[in-house]
Short mmCIF file of C-alpha atoms in Angstrom, two decimals:
data_model
loop_
_atom_site.label_atom_id
_atom_site.label_comp_id
_atom_site.label_asym_id
_atom_site.label_seq_id
_atom_site.Cartn_x
_atom_site.Cartn_y
_atom_site.Cartn_z
CA MET A 1 11.03 -117.20 3.18
CA ASN A 2 12.68 -119.74 5.40
CA LYS A 3 12.93 -123.40 4.64
CA PHE A 4 10.26 -124.36 7.12
CA MET A 5 7.77 -122.05 5.47
CA LEU A 6 8.65 -123.44 2.06
CA ALA A 7 8.11 -126.96 3.28
CA ALA A 8 4.81 -125.98 4.83
CA CYS A 9 3.69 -124.36 1.58
CA ALA A 10 4.70 -127.43 -0.40
CA ALA A 11 2.82 -129.69 2.01
CA ALA A 12 -0.24 -127.45 1.84
CA SER A 13 -0.29 -127.50 -1.95
CA LEU A 14 0.10 -131.27 -1.96
CA MET A 15 -2.76 -131.65 0.48
CA SER A 16 -4.93 -129.36 -1.56
CA LEU A 17 -4.50 -131.53 -4.71
CA PRO A 18 -7.66 -133.62 -4.24
CA ALA A 19 -9.70 -130.45 -3.83
CA LEU A 20 -8.14 -129.02 -7.00
CA ALA A 21 -9.55 -131.91 -8.97
CA GLU A 22 -13.14 -130.73 -8.61
CA VAL A 23 -14.20 -130.12 -12.19
CA VAL A 24 -17.20 -128.02 -13.18
CA VAL A 25 -18.74 -127.65 -16.60
CA VAL A 26 -19.36 -124.07 -17.67
CA VAL A 27 -21.26 -122.27 -20.41
CA ASN A 28 -21.88 -118.69 -21.40
CA PRO A 29 -24.13 -116.85 -18.91
CA LYS A 30 -26.47 -116.05 -21.84
CA ALA A 31 -26.92 -119.74 -22.73
CA ALA A 32 -30.44 -121.09 -22.27
CA GLU A 33 -29.29 -124.16 -20.31
CA SER A 34 -29.20 -123.79 -16.53
CA THR A 35 -28.23 -127.40 -15.77
CA LEU A 36 -27.06 -130.30 -17.90
CA GLY A 37 -26.91 -134.02 -17.18
CA LYS A 38 -23.73 -136.05 -17.32
CA GLU A 39 -24.85 -137.78 -20.55
CA GLN A 40 -25.66 -134.47 -22.22
CA VAL A 41 -22.23 -133.06 -21.38
CA ALA A 42 -20.61 -136.28 -22.66
CA GLN A 43 -22.49 -135.95 -25.99
CA PHE A 44 -20.71 -132.69 -26.81
CA PHE A 45 -17.26 -133.88 -25.77
CA LEU A 46 -17.53 -137.21 -27.61
CA GLY A 47 -18.69 -135.62 -30.87
CA ARG A 48 -22.23 -137.03 -30.69
CA SER A 49 -23.93 -133.66 -30.77
CA THR A 50 -22.97 -130.44 -32.47
CA ALA A 51 -25.56 -128.30 -30.69
CA MET A 52 -22.78 -126.88 -28.48
CA THR A 53 -19.09 -126.26 -29.22
CA PRO A 54 -16.76 -128.08 -26.80
CA ILE A 55 -13.57 -126.38 -25.56
CA ASP A 56 -10.86 -128.70 -24.27
CA GLN A 57 -8.07 -128.33 -21.71
CA PRO A 58 -4.57 -129.33 -22.89
CA ASP A 59 -3.87 -133.01 -23.58
CA GLY A 60 -2.13 -134.73 -20.69
CA THR A 61 -3.31 -132.36 -17.93
CA PRO A 62 -4.80 -133.90 -14.76
CA LEU A 63 -7.93 -131.73 -15.09
CA ARG A 64 -8.66 -133.11 -18.57
CA ALA A 65 -8.08 -136.71 -17.47
CA GLU A 66 -10.34 -136.12 -14.44
CA PHE A 67 -13.09 -134.58 -16.55
CA TYR A 68 -13.23 -137.39 -19.12
CA LYS A 69 -13.02 -140.11 -16.49
CA LYS A 70 -15.91 -138.62 -14.52
CA VAL A 71 -18.15 -137.48 -17.35
CA THR A 72 -17.58 -140.10 -20.06
CA ASP A 73 -16.15 -143.01 -18.01
CA LYS A 74 -13.30 -143.17 -20.53
CA ASP A 75 -9.60 -142.50 -20.27
CA ALA A 76 -7.71 -140.11 -22.54
CA SER A 77 -6.65 -142.73 -25.10
CA GLN A 78 -10.19 -144.12 -25.44
CA VAL A 79 -11.51 -140.61 -26.04
CA LYS A 80 -8.75 -139.95 -28.57
CA ALA A 81 -9.57 -143.18 -30.43
CA LEU A 82 -13.26 -142.19 -30.56
CA TRP A 83 -12.42 -138.76 -31.90
CA SER A 84 -10.02 -140.12 -34.49
CA LYS A 85 -12.94 -142.14 -35.90
CA LEU A 86 -14.93 -138.93 -36.33
CA VAL A 87 -12.07 -136.79 -37.58
CA PHE A 88 -10.69 -139.15 -40.20
CA THR A 89 -14.10 -139.88 -41.63
CA GLY A 90 -14.68 -136.17 -42.06
CA LYS A 91 -17.66 -136.23 -39.67
CA ALA A 92 -16.28 -133.75 -37.16
CA THR A 93 -13.20 -131.83 -36.12
CA MET A 94 -11.47 -132.23 -32.76
CA PRO A 95 -12.60 -129.89 -29.97
CA LYS A 96 -10.57 -126.72 -29.82
CA GLU A 97 -7.83 -126.97 -27.21
CA VAL A 98 -6.91 -123.91 -25.13
CA ALA A 99 -4.11 -123.29 -22.64
CA ASP A 100 -5.82 -123.33 -19.24
CA SER A 101 -8.97 -122.61 -17.21
CA ALA A 102 -8.63 -118.86 -17.80
CA ALA A 103 -8.56 -119.45 -21.57
CA VAL A 104 -11.59 -121.77 -21.30
CA LYS A 105 -13.49 -119.01 -19.47
CA ALA A 106 -12.51 -116.49 -22.13
CA ALA A 107 -13.65 -118.82 -24.93
CA VAL A 108 -16.95 -119.59 -23.19
CA ALA A 109 -17.57 -115.93 -22.38
CA ALA A 110 -17.04 -115.07 -26.05
CA ASN A 111 -19.36 -117.72 -27.55
CA PRO A 112 -22.94 -118.40 -26.37
CA LYS A 113 -22.73 -121.93 -27.85
CA ALA A 114 -19.41 -122.86 -26.23
CA ILE A 115 -19.12 -125.39 -23.41
CA GLY A 116 -15.99 -126.02 -21.35
CA TYR A 117 -14.77 -127.40 -18.05
CA ILE A 118 -12.59 -125.72 -15.43
CA ASP A 119 -11.40 -126.12 -11.91
CA LYS A 120 -14.15 -125.15 -9.47
CA SER A 121 -11.89 -122.56 -7.84
CA ALA A 122 -11.63 -120.70 -11.17
CA VAL A 123 -15.39 -120.05 -11.46
CA ASP A 124 -16.40 -116.39 -11.67
CA ALA A 125 -19.24 -114.25 -13.08
CA THR A 126 -18.05 -114.57 -16.72
CA VAL A 127 -19.35 -118.14 -16.88
CA LYS A 128 -22.30 -120.21 -15.66
CA VAL A 129 -21.85 -123.62 -14.01
CA VAL A 130 -24.23 -126.21 -15.53
CA TYR A 131 -22.74 -129.43 -14.18
CA SER A 132 -20.46 -130.39 -11.36
CA ALA A 133 -18.48 -133.60 -11.88
CA GLN A 134 -18.49 -135.68 -8.72
CA MET B 1 -16.76 -137.33 -60.28
CA ASN B 2 -15.32 -134.95 -62.74
CA LYS B 3 -11.61 -134.27 -62.42
CA LYS B 4 -12.02 -130.51 -62.42
CA ILE B 5 -14.15 -130.55 -59.27
CA LEU B 6 -11.69 -132.90 -57.58
CA ALA B 7 -8.80 -130.65 -58.51
CA SER B 8 -10.49 -127.56 -57.20
CA LEU B 9 -11.43 -129.30 -53.95
CA LEU B 10 -7.83 -130.32 -53.50
CA ALA B 11 -6.62 -126.84 -54.19
CA PHE B 12 -8.47 -125.52 -51.18
CA PRO B 13 -5.93 -126.71 -48.61
CA LEU B 14 -3.33 -124.73 -50.57
CA LEU B 15 -5.23 -121.61 -49.65
CA ALA B 16 -4.37 -122.37 -46.03
CA PRO B 17 -1.62 -119.78 -45.49
CA ALA B 18 -3.94 -117.01 -46.62
CA VAL B 19 -6.61 -117.88 -44.08
CA GLN B 20 -4.64 -119.40 -41.23
CA ALA B 21 -4.76 -116.20 -39.29
CA GLN B 22 -8.48 -116.73 -39.04
CA ASP B 23 -9.54 -118.82 -36.06
CA ASN B 24 -10.08 -122.52 -36.74
CA ALA B 25 -9.91 -122.17 -40.53
CA VAL B 26 -7.70 -125.03 -41.70
CA LYS B 27 -6.83 -128.07 -39.70
CA ILE B 28 -4.19 -130.53 -40.77
CA SER B 29 -4.30 -133.85 -39.02
CA GLY B 30 -2.91 -137.27 -39.73
CA PHE B 31 -2.60 -140.89 -38.79
CA GLY B 32 -0.03 -143.54 -39.43
CA THR B 33 1.04 -147.07 -38.69
CA ALA B 34 4.59 -148.41 -38.77
CA ALA B 35 4.47 -152.19 -38.83
CA LEU B 36 6.44 -155.35 -39.38
CA THR B 37 4.57 -158.43 -40.61
CA ARG B 38 5.80 -161.98 -41.20
CA SER B 39 4.17 -165.27 -42.18
CA ASP B 40 5.66 -168.71 -41.57
CA ASP B 41 4.86 -170.34 -44.92
CA ALA B 42 6.96 -169.82 -48.06
CA ARG B 43 4.46 -171.45 -50.42
CA ALA B 44 1.99 -168.54 -50.50
CA GLU B 45 2.00 -164.85 -49.67
CA PHE B 46 -0.04 -163.27 -46.91
CA ALA B 47 -1.31 -159.81 -47.87
CA ARG B 48 -4.16 -157.46 -47.08
CA PRO B 49 -7.03 -157.37 -49.59
CA ASN B 50 -6.01 -155.33 -52.69
CA GLN B 51 -2.26 -155.79 -52.22
CA ALA B 52 -0.07 -157.15 -55.01
CA ASN B 53 2.64 -158.50 -52.70
CA GLY B 54 2.73 -160.07 -49.31
CA SER B 55 4.89 -162.01 -46.92
CA ALA B 56 6.10 -165.51 -47.70
CA ARG B 57 8.32 -166.17 -44.69
CA LYS B 58 9.79 -162.70 -45.03
CA VAL B 59 9.55 -159.75 -42.67
CA ARG B 60 7.67 -157.06 -44.59
CA THR B 61 6.88 -153.46 -43.71
CA GLY B 62 4.40 -152.86 -46.52
CA ILE B 63 1.49 -155.04 -45.45
CA ASP B 64 0.29 -153.16 -42.38
CA SER B 65 2.07 -149.78 -42.64
CA ASN B 66 0.43 -146.60 -43.89
CA LEU B 67 0.34 -142.83 -43.56
CA GLY B 68 -2.70 -140.63 -43.94
CA LEU B 69 -2.93 -136.85 -44.03
CA GLN B 70 -6.11 -134.84 -43.86
CA ALA B 71 -6.93 -131.20 -44.37
CA ASP B 72 -10.22 -129.81 -43.06
CA TYR B 73 -11.21 -126.33 -44.03
CA THR B 74 -14.23 -124.78 -42.37
CA VAL B 75 -15.52 -122.15 -44.77
CA ASN B 76 -18.48 -121.05 -42.66
CA ASN B 77 -21.10 -122.58 -40.42
CA TRP B 78 -22.75 -124.51 -43.27
CA LEU B 79 -19.85 -125.43 -45.56
CA SER B 80 -16.63 -127.31 -44.90
CA LEU B 81 -14.10 -129.02 -47.16
CA THR B 82 -12.14 -132.18 -46.41
CA ALA B 83 -9.36 -133.90 -48.34
CA GLN B 84 -7.52 -136.99 -47.18
CA GLY B 85 -4.55 -138.65 -48.85
CA LEU B 86 -3.29 -142.10 -47.96
CA VAL B 87 0.06 -143.70 -48.68
CA ARG B 88 0.23 -147.48 -48.46
CA GLN B 89 1.16 -150.55 -50.44
CA ASP B 90 -1.70 -151.52 -52.70
CA ALA B 91 -2.47 -153.39 -55.89
CA GLU B 92 0.63 -151.95 -57.54
CA GLU B 93 4.09 -153.21 -56.60
CA HIS B 94 5.22 -150.34 -54.41
CA TYR B 95 3.86 -147.76 -51.99
CA GLY B 96 1.32 -145.60 -53.74
CA ALA B 97 -0.53 -142.48 -52.76
CA GLU B 98 -4.26 -142.34 -53.19
CA LEU B 99 -6.84 -139.71 -52.64
CA SER B 100 -9.08 -141.35 -50.04
CA TRP B 101 -11.58 -138.55 -49.90
CA ALA B 102 -12.12 -135.04 -51.16
CA PHE B 103 -15.53 -133.65 -50.45
CA ALA B 104 -17.53 -130.59 -49.65
CA ARG B 105 -19.85 -130.99 -46.68
CA PHE B 106 -23.02 -128.95 -46.49
CA ARG B 107 -24.70 -128.65 -43.14
CA ILE B 108 -28.39 -128.45 -43.99
CA SER B 109 -29.51 -128.47 -40.33
CA ASP B 110 -28.37 -129.78 -36.95
CA ASP B 111 -29.56 -133.21 -38.10
CA VAL B 112 -28.84 -133.30 -41.83
CA ASN B 113 -25.55 -133.17 -43.72
CA VAL B 114 -24.88 -133.60 -47.43
CA ARG B 115 -21.44 -134.43 -48.83
CA VAL B 116 -20.43 -134.17 -52.45
CA GLY B 117 -17.16 -135.43 -53.94
CA ARG B 118 -15.15 -138.52 -53.15
CA ILE B 119 -16.68 -139.93 -50.00
CA GLY B 120 -16.13 -143.02 -47.87
CA LEU B 121 -18.44 -145.83 -48.91
CA PRO B 122 -20.31 -147.09 -45.85
CA VAL B 123 -20.38 -150.85 -46.49
CA PHE B 124 -18.80 -152.08 -43.24
CA MET B 125 -18.97 -151.10 -39.60
CA ILE B 126 -15.47 -149.58 -39.67
CA SER B 127 -15.56 -148.68 -43.38
CA ASP B 128 -14.45 -145.08 -43.07
CA TYR B 129 -11.66 -145.54 -40.56
CA ARG B 130 -10.38 -149.01 -41.33
CA ASN B 131 -6.97 -147.56 -42.24
CA VAL B 132 -6.72 -145.56 -39.02
CA GLY B 133 -4.96 -148.11 -36.81
CA TYR B 134 -5.26 -145.95 -33.71
CA ALA B 135 -9.07 -145.87 -33.98
CA ASN B 136 -9.30 -149.67 -34.00
CA THR B 137 -8.68 -152.38 -31.45
CA MET B 138 -7.39 -154.96 -33.91
CA LEU B 139 -4.17 -154.50 -35.86
CA ARG B 140 -6.04 -154.97 -39.16
CA PRO B 141 -9.69 -155.50 -40.14
CA PRO B 142 -10.51 -159.23 -40.48
CA ALA B 143 -9.89 -160.09 -44.15
CA GLU B 144 -12.66 -162.70 -44.16
CA VAL B 145 -15.23 -159.88 -44.06
CA TYR B 146 -13.27 -156.87 -45.31
CA SER B 147 -12.01 -158.55 -48.51
CA GLN B 148 -15.57 -158.98 -49.72
CA VAL B 149 -16.08 -155.50 -51.15
CA PRO B 150 -13.09 -153.91 -52.89
CA PHE B 151 -14.50 -150.37 -52.90
CA ASN B 152 -13.39 -147.97 -50.16
CA SER B 153 -14.97 -144.86 -51.57
CA ALA B 154 -17.48 -143.55 -54.05
CA ASP B 155 -17.28 -140.58 -56.34
CA GLY B 156 -20.70 -139.14 -55.79
CA ALA B 157 -22.71 -137.83 -52.87
CA ASP B 158 -24.31 -138.87 -49.62
CA ILE B 159 -26.86 -137.58 -47.19
CA THR B 160 -26.65 -138.25 -43.46
CA TRP B 161 -29.51 -137.80 -41.04
CA ARG B 162 -28.84 -137.94 -37.35
CA HIS B 163 -31.49 -137.89 -34.69
CA ASP B 164 -31.69 -138.47 -30.94
CA LEU B 165 -34.52 -140.61 -29.63
CA GLY B 166 -34.25 -140.49 -25.88
CA ASN B 167 -30.81 -141.88 -25.08
CA THR B 168 -30.48 -143.51 -28.50
CA SER B 169 -28.75 -141.72 -31.31
CA LEU B 170 -29.88 -142.78 -34.78
CA THR B 171 -27.83 -142.18 -37.91
CA ALA B 172 -28.99 -143.00 -41.41
CA GLN B 173 -26.72 -142.48 -44.40
CA LEU B 174 -27.51 -142.95 -48.07
CA ALA B 175 -24.65 -142.79 -50.57
CA ILE B 176 -24.65 -142.94 -54.36
CA GLY B 177 -21.78 -142.87 -56.83
CA THR B 178 -19.31 -144.76 -58.94
CA ASN B 179 -15.92 -146.34 -58.28
CA LYS B 180 -12.97 -147.90 -60.07
CA THR B 181 -10.51 -149.88 -57.95
CA PRO B 182 -7.34 -151.72 -59.04
CA LEU B 183 -7.29 -155.32 -57.83
CA ALA B 184 -3.93 -156.66 -59.04
CA GLY B 185 -1.67 -155.67 -61.89
CA ASP B 186 -3.83 -154.30 -64.70
CA LEU B 187 -6.92 -155.96 -63.31
CA HIS B 188 -9.50 -153.61 -61.89
CA VAL B 189 -13.13 -153.57 -60.91
CA ARG B 190 -15.59 -150.84 -61.78
CA GLY B 191 -18.75 -150.14 -59.84
CA LYS B 192 -21.58 -148.26 -61.55
CA ASP B 193 -24.83 -147.09 -59.96
CA LEU B 194 -23.43 -147.72 -56.49
CA VAL B 195 -26.02 -147.27 -53.76
CA ALA B 196 -25.21 -147.83 -50.10
CA LEU B 197 -27.53 -147.46 -47.13
CA ASN B 198 -26.14 -147.48 -43.64
CA VAL B 199 -28.23 -147.22 -40.46
CA ALA B 200 -26.66 -147.09 -37.01
CA ALA B 201 -28.14 -146.82 -33.53
CA GLU B 202 -25.94 -145.85 -30.61
CA ASN B 203 -27.03 -146.22 -27.03
CA GLY B 204 -24.47 -145.81 -24.27
CA PRO B 205 -21.88 -148.54 -24.80
CA PHE B 206 -23.81 -150.21 -27.66
CA THR B 207 -23.65 -149.53 -31.38
CA LEU B 208 -25.85 -151.53 -33.75
CA ARG B 209 -25.36 -151.08 -37.46
CA ILE B 210 -27.03 -152.50 -40.55
CA GLY B 211 -26.05 -151.82 -44.11
CA HIS B 212 -26.95 -152.74 -47.65
CA ALA B 213 -25.04 -151.85 -50.81
CA ARG B 214 -25.60 -152.66 -54.46
CA SER B 215 -23.80 -151.91 -57.67
CA LYS B 216 -23.33 -152.92 -61.29
CA LEU B 217 -19.92 -154.57 -61.44
CA THR B 218 -17.51 -154.79 -64.35
CA ILE B 219 -14.13 -156.52 -64.23
CA ASP B 220 -11.74 -155.35 -66.93
CA ASP B 221 -8.42 -156.64 -68.16
CA SER B 222 -8.41 -160.00 -66.44
CA ALA B 223 -6.46 -162.15 -68.92
CA SER B 224 -7.52 -165.49 -67.43
CA LEU B 225 -11.17 -164.47 -67.16
CA ASN B 226 -11.23 -163.12 -70.71
CA THR B 227 -9.59 -166.31 -72.02
CA LEU B 228 -12.15 -168.50 -70.29
CA VAL B 229 -15.17 -166.45 -71.35
CA GLY B 230 -13.78 -166.14 -74.89
CA GLY B 231 -13.05 -169.88 -75.04
CA LEU B 232 -16.58 -170.77 -73.92
CA ARG B 233 -18.11 -168.45 -76.52
CA ALA B 234 -15.83 -169.72 -79.31
CA ALA B 235 -16.59 -173.35 -78.45
CA GLY B 236 -20.27 -172.53 -78.05
CA ALA B 237 -20.41 -171.04 -81.54
CA GLY B 238 -17.98 -173.44 -83.22
CA TYR B 239 -19.50 -176.64 -81.88
CA ARG B 240 -23.07 -175.30 -81.73
CA LEU B 241 -23.39 -175.81 -77.97
CA PRO B 242 -25.53 -172.83 -76.86
CA GLU B 243 -25.27 -173.82 -73.18
CA LEU B 244 -21.62 -172.74 -73.33
CA ASN B 245 -22.64 -169.23 -74.37
CA ALA B 246 -25.16 -169.10 -71.54
CA LEU B 247 -22.46 -170.18 -69.07
CA ALA B 248 -20.09 -167.51 -70.44
CA GLY B 249 -22.80 -164.93 -69.75
CA ARG B 250 -23.19 -166.11 -66.13
CA ILE B 251 -19.44 -165.95 -65.53
CA GLU B 252 -18.67 -162.62 -67.16
CA ALA B 253 -18.68 -159.48 -65.01
CA LYS B 254 -20.06 -156.78 -67.26
CA ASP B 255 -22.46 -154.43 -65.52
CA SER B 256 -23.51 -157.45 -63.47
CA LYS B 257 -25.50 -156.96 -60.31
CA GLY B 258 -23.75 -157.37 -56.99
CA THR B 259 -25.19 -156.85 -53.48
CA PHE B 260 -23.67 -156.78 -50.03
CA SER B 261 -25.69 -156.84 -46.81
CA SER B 262 -24.20 -156.66 -43.35
CA ILE B 263 -25.06 -156.28 -39.71
CA GLY B 264 -22.65 -155.30 -36.95
CA LEU B 265 -22.62 -154.78 -33.20
CA GLY B 266 -20.07 -152.92 -31.13
CA VAL B 267 -19.98 -152.89 -27.33
CA ASP B 268 -17.62 -150.87 -25.16
CA TRP B 269 -18.90 -151.46 -21.64
CA ASN B 270 -16.61 -150.80 -18.68
CA ASN B 271 -13.60 -152.98 -19.41
CA PHE B 272 -15.33 -155.19 -21.96
CA VAL B 273 -14.91 -154.58 -25.66
CA LEU B 274 -16.84 -156.55 -28.27
CA GLN B 275 -17.12 -156.10 -32.01
CA THR B 276 -18.85 -158.37 -34.48
CA GLU B 277 -20.07 -158.26 -38.06
CA PHE B 278 -21.91 -160.68 -40.29
CA ALA B 279 -22.11 -160.11 -44.05
CA LYS B 280 -23.53 -161.73 -47.17
CA ARG B 281 -22.33 -161.07 -50.72
CA LYS B 282 -24.30 -162.02 -53.85
CA THR B 283 -23.31 -161.42 -57.46
CA ASP B 284 -24.55 -162.35 -60.93
CA THR B 285 -20.99 -163.19 -62.04
CA TYR B 286 -18.22 -165.74 -61.41
CA ILE B 287 -17.59 -163.91 -58.11
CA ASN B 288 -18.74 -166.24 -55.33
CA ASP B 289 -21.81 -165.67 -53.22
CA THR B 290 -20.39 -165.70 -49.72
CA SER B 291 -21.16 -165.46 -46.01
CA SER B 292 -18.55 -164.00 -43.72
CA TRP B 293 -18.37 -162.98 -40.07
CA TYR B 294 -16.03 -162.21 -37.23
CA LEU B 295 -16.39 -161.89 -33.47
CA MET B 296 -13.82 -159.97 -31.45
CA GLY B 297 -13.79 -159.83 -27.68
CA GLY B 298 -11.37 -157.94 -25.48
CA TYR B 299 -10.89 -156.88 -21.89
CA ARG B 300 -9.11 -153.70 -20.77
CA ILE B 301 -6.49 -154.09 -18.05
CA GLY B 302 -5.18 -150.62 -17.40
CA LYS B 303 -3.49 -149.47 -20.60
CA PHE B 304 -3.47 -152.98 -22.05
CA LEU B 305 -6.27 -154.41 -24.14
CA PRO B 306 -5.83 -158.10 -24.99
CA TYR B 307 -8.28 -159.45 -27.55
CA TYR B 308 -9.29 -162.59 -29.39
CA THR B 309 -10.97 -162.75 -32.78
CA ARG B 310 -12.53 -165.58 -34.73
CA SER B 311 -13.34 -164.90 -38.38
CA GLU B 312 -14.77 -167.04 -41.17
CA LEU B 313 -15.40 -166.74 -44.90
CA ARG B 314 -17.60 -169.36 -46.56
CA ILE B 315 -18.79 -169.81 -50.14
CA ASP B 316 -22.59 -170.10 -50.30
CA ASP B 317 -22.85 -170.48 -54.05
CA SER B 318 -20.48 -170.39 -56.98
CA ILE B 319 -20.61 -170.94 -60.73
CA GLU B 320 -21.67 -174.50 -61.47
CA ASN B 321 -19.65 -176.28 -64.10
CA THR B 322 -22.22 -177.08 -66.79
CA VAL B 323 -19.69 -177.80 -69.53
CA PRO B 324 -20.51 -181.28 -70.96
CA ALA B 325 -17.87 -183.90 -70.18
CA ALA B 326 -17.65 -184.99 -73.82
CA CYS B 327 -18.90 -184.02 -77.27
CA PRO B 328 -21.59 -186.02 -79.07
CA ALA B 329 -20.45 -188.69 -81.50
CA GLY B 330 -19.34 -187.42 -84.88
CA TYR B 331 -17.81 -184.16 -83.56
CA PRO B 332 -14.21 -183.26 -84.47
CA ALA B 333 -11.50 -184.99 -82.41
CA ALA B 334 -10.41 -181.68 -80.80
CA CYS B 335 -13.88 -181.06 -79.34
CA THR B 336 -13.78 -183.22 -76.21
CA PRO B 337 -10.29 -182.07 -75.06
CA THR B 338 -11.41 -178.46 -75.53
CA LEU B 339 -14.48 -179.07 -73.39
CA MET B 340 -12.37 -180.76 -70.71
CA GLN B 341 -10.03 -177.79 -70.62
CA LEU B 342 -12.93 -175.33 -70.38
CA GLY B 343 -14.58 -177.46 -67.69
CA ASN B 344 -11.38 -177.35 -65.60
CA GLY B 345 -11.24 -173.59 -65.99
CA VAL B 346 -14.83 -173.22 -64.75
CA ARG B 347 -14.20 -175.57 -61.81
CA ARG B 348 -11.23 -173.50 -60.66
CA LEU B 349 -13.17 -170.20 -60.66
CA PRO B 350 -14.51 -170.32 -57.07
CA THR B 351 -11.04 -170.58 -55.55
CA THR B 352 -8.91 -168.47 -57.90
CA GLY B 353 -8.78 -164.75 -58.41
CA VAL B 354 -8.86 -161.79 -56.07
CA GLY B 355 -11.07 -162.17 -52.99
CA GLN B 356 -12.22 -165.69 -53.92
CA GLY B 357 -11.78 -168.70 -51.67
CA GLU B 358 -12.66 -169.76 -48.15
CA GLN B 359 -10.75 -169.48 -44.90
CA THR B 360 -10.99 -169.11 -41.14
CA THR B 361 -8.70 -167.22 -38.79
CA ASP B 362 -8.09 -167.31 -35.06
CA THR B 363 -6.42 -164.16 -33.82
CA ILE B 364 -4.90 -163.16 -30.52
CA GLY B 365 -3.46 -159.74 -29.94
CA VAL B 366 -2.89 -156.97 -27.47
CA ARG B 367 -3.14 -153.20 -27.78
CA TRP B 368 -1.04 -151.10 -25.41
CA ASP B 369 -1.79 -147.38 -25.11
CA PHE B 370 1.67 -146.57 -23.80
CA TYR B 371 1.71 -142.86 -24.57
CA ARG B 372 -0.59 -140.01 -25.65
CA SER B 373 -1.92 -140.58 -29.19
CA MET B 374 0.20 -143.70 -29.64
CA ALA B 375 -0.58 -147.37 -29.37
CA LEU B 376 1.56 -150.45 -29.81
CA LYS B 377 -0.07 -153.64 -31.03
CA VAL B 378 1.13 -157.21 -31.32
CA GLN B 379 -1.08 -159.68 -33.17
CA ILE B 380 -0.78 -163.32 -34.15
CA ASP B 381 -3.13 -164.89 -36.69
CA ARG B 382 -3.58 -168.58 -37.30
CA ILE B 383 -5.15 -168.83 -40.78
CA LYS B 384 -6.71 -172.00 -42.17
CA PRO B 385 -7.45 -171.67 -45.89
CA THR B 386 -9.53 -174.03 -47.99
CA GLY B 387 -7.46 -174.26 -51.16
CA ASN B 388 -5.60 -170.97 -51.44
CA GLY B 389 -8.05 -169.05 -49.27
CA LEU B 390 -7.22 -165.35 -49.51
CA PHE B 391 -3.49 -165.98 -49.97
CA ILE B 392 -1.84 -164.73 -53.15
CA HIS B 393 0.83 -166.20 -55.44
CA ALA B 394 0.23 -169.65 -53.99
CA GLU B 395 2.38 -172.53 -55.22
CA PRO B 396 0.78 -175.86 -56.09
CA GLY B 397 0.46 -177.94 -52.96
CA PHE B 398 -0.09 -174.99 -50.63
CA ASN B 399 -2.77 -175.80 -48.09
CA GLY B 400 -1.90 -173.96 -44.88
CA PRO B 401 -2.46 -173.45 -42.05
CA VAL B 402 -0.31 -170.34 -41.82
CA THR B 403 0.74 -168.35 -38.78
CA VAL B 404 1.19 -164.61 -39.30
CA GLY B 405 2.77 -162.34 -36.70
CA ALA B 406 2.76 -158.55 -36.75
CA VAL B 407 3.92 -155.65 -34.58
CA ALA B 408 2.52 -152.20 -35.23
CA LEU B 409 2.90 -148.70 -33.84
CA ASP B 410 -0.17 -146.53 -34.42
CA VAL B 411 -0.17 -142.76 -34.11
CA VAL B 412 -2.61 -139.93 -34.68
CA PHE B 413 -1.56 -136.31 -34.82
#
């Protein structure tokens, strides 16, 4: 591949970054829920409800930061401080963290009570989209 | 709680290697604070409640530093085990390790949980996580309120009920148990028939919490208290002054009733952060009846959170000195000086001893979330005690005000 092509590819991937940041919340296709509100999703990821099992993306990734900012209006450190209150009082354990969107899909596909978030482009038939973070 | 149960609860984390292969079985997590603290007055020591030593114009690491480790073991979908150990400087001279909690948690339903073992005692808004620096805005909980109950935990059980009403999440927790906590040196306080009720309502950025706790309190091994109570009884019997015996009974802490009621509000709305608590303590002993409160306000600017706190501790009621000023005519010559000495002892009670005294503090500080799971805090307190306030080892003539500065690095892992 010549240098021009490389540069064009790099530019294309840079331009596609904003589109990459579209986060969707997914559950198991067998789950009863067909749509969830922003507050409901936030409940599971802030440890306020144990009705569903949250699956997290790795700490420090843009997708995770984007998700928490849009769904809970909090940044990563605020969310961590909230969770440390729950964890160190023995009220809850931190959401399970998996490697990437593929691993989130696998975890959600394997557990009817699991809830995760992935990049919109990663959606396929193994999961059901219940919320789209705008 | 019986030692055998505690020991077997603690042994569970040791089973970890055997079950680690299983998904999600044992989780080890921890928190810690590395801090330097210094006061600007050499005539008294600044310390946290329950600490034997503090800073008197010396840079100290022990006041605000700690390390906590927790093991959570999920047995199945209705049973989990938690043990947490904490290392910090406490009522003994050096760093000591304590078992903060060790409990089995039974999930009765989505809404109801029961815990049995050593559990956090829910007397304050941040009771359970007051040692987790990272979970809090302020560098340390305001001593004016948090010195008022020495118990952090109870050996017993609690039941928590959680329910959603529309957008409001309601949590009610009832705890029962016993506790024994060292205060200073050999001095310790025992709590029997501890009952604590804690009700919290969370709605979006608002958390409202009310709590009430009661216990039968006993203070053992306090040489000065025993001398005073013994002296009053001896004089009461020897000089036939029954009012002295009655006074001794009011002062003594032997299965004496104590109550603590508090209300708190937390707000985390956009960039505004607010936290406030108001609390009243009442006891049937020499321990003062008090009112205490604090109000903290902060505003987030990016990763920085500057805050200001005002806190106050006031005595509502203390033991009245009812020792007669002099003995009736015809009594032995030693009688009146004895009464004067006893009277002085009674008068000093409200401002001496652990957690007695009045003071106010103005605090400014800033929290900086500079990296994942780490925060750096700088805090300056301007403390104005009445008498010795909550300062320890005060020299005669100490009257404050005292400025205390601290820098702390908080982590969770």
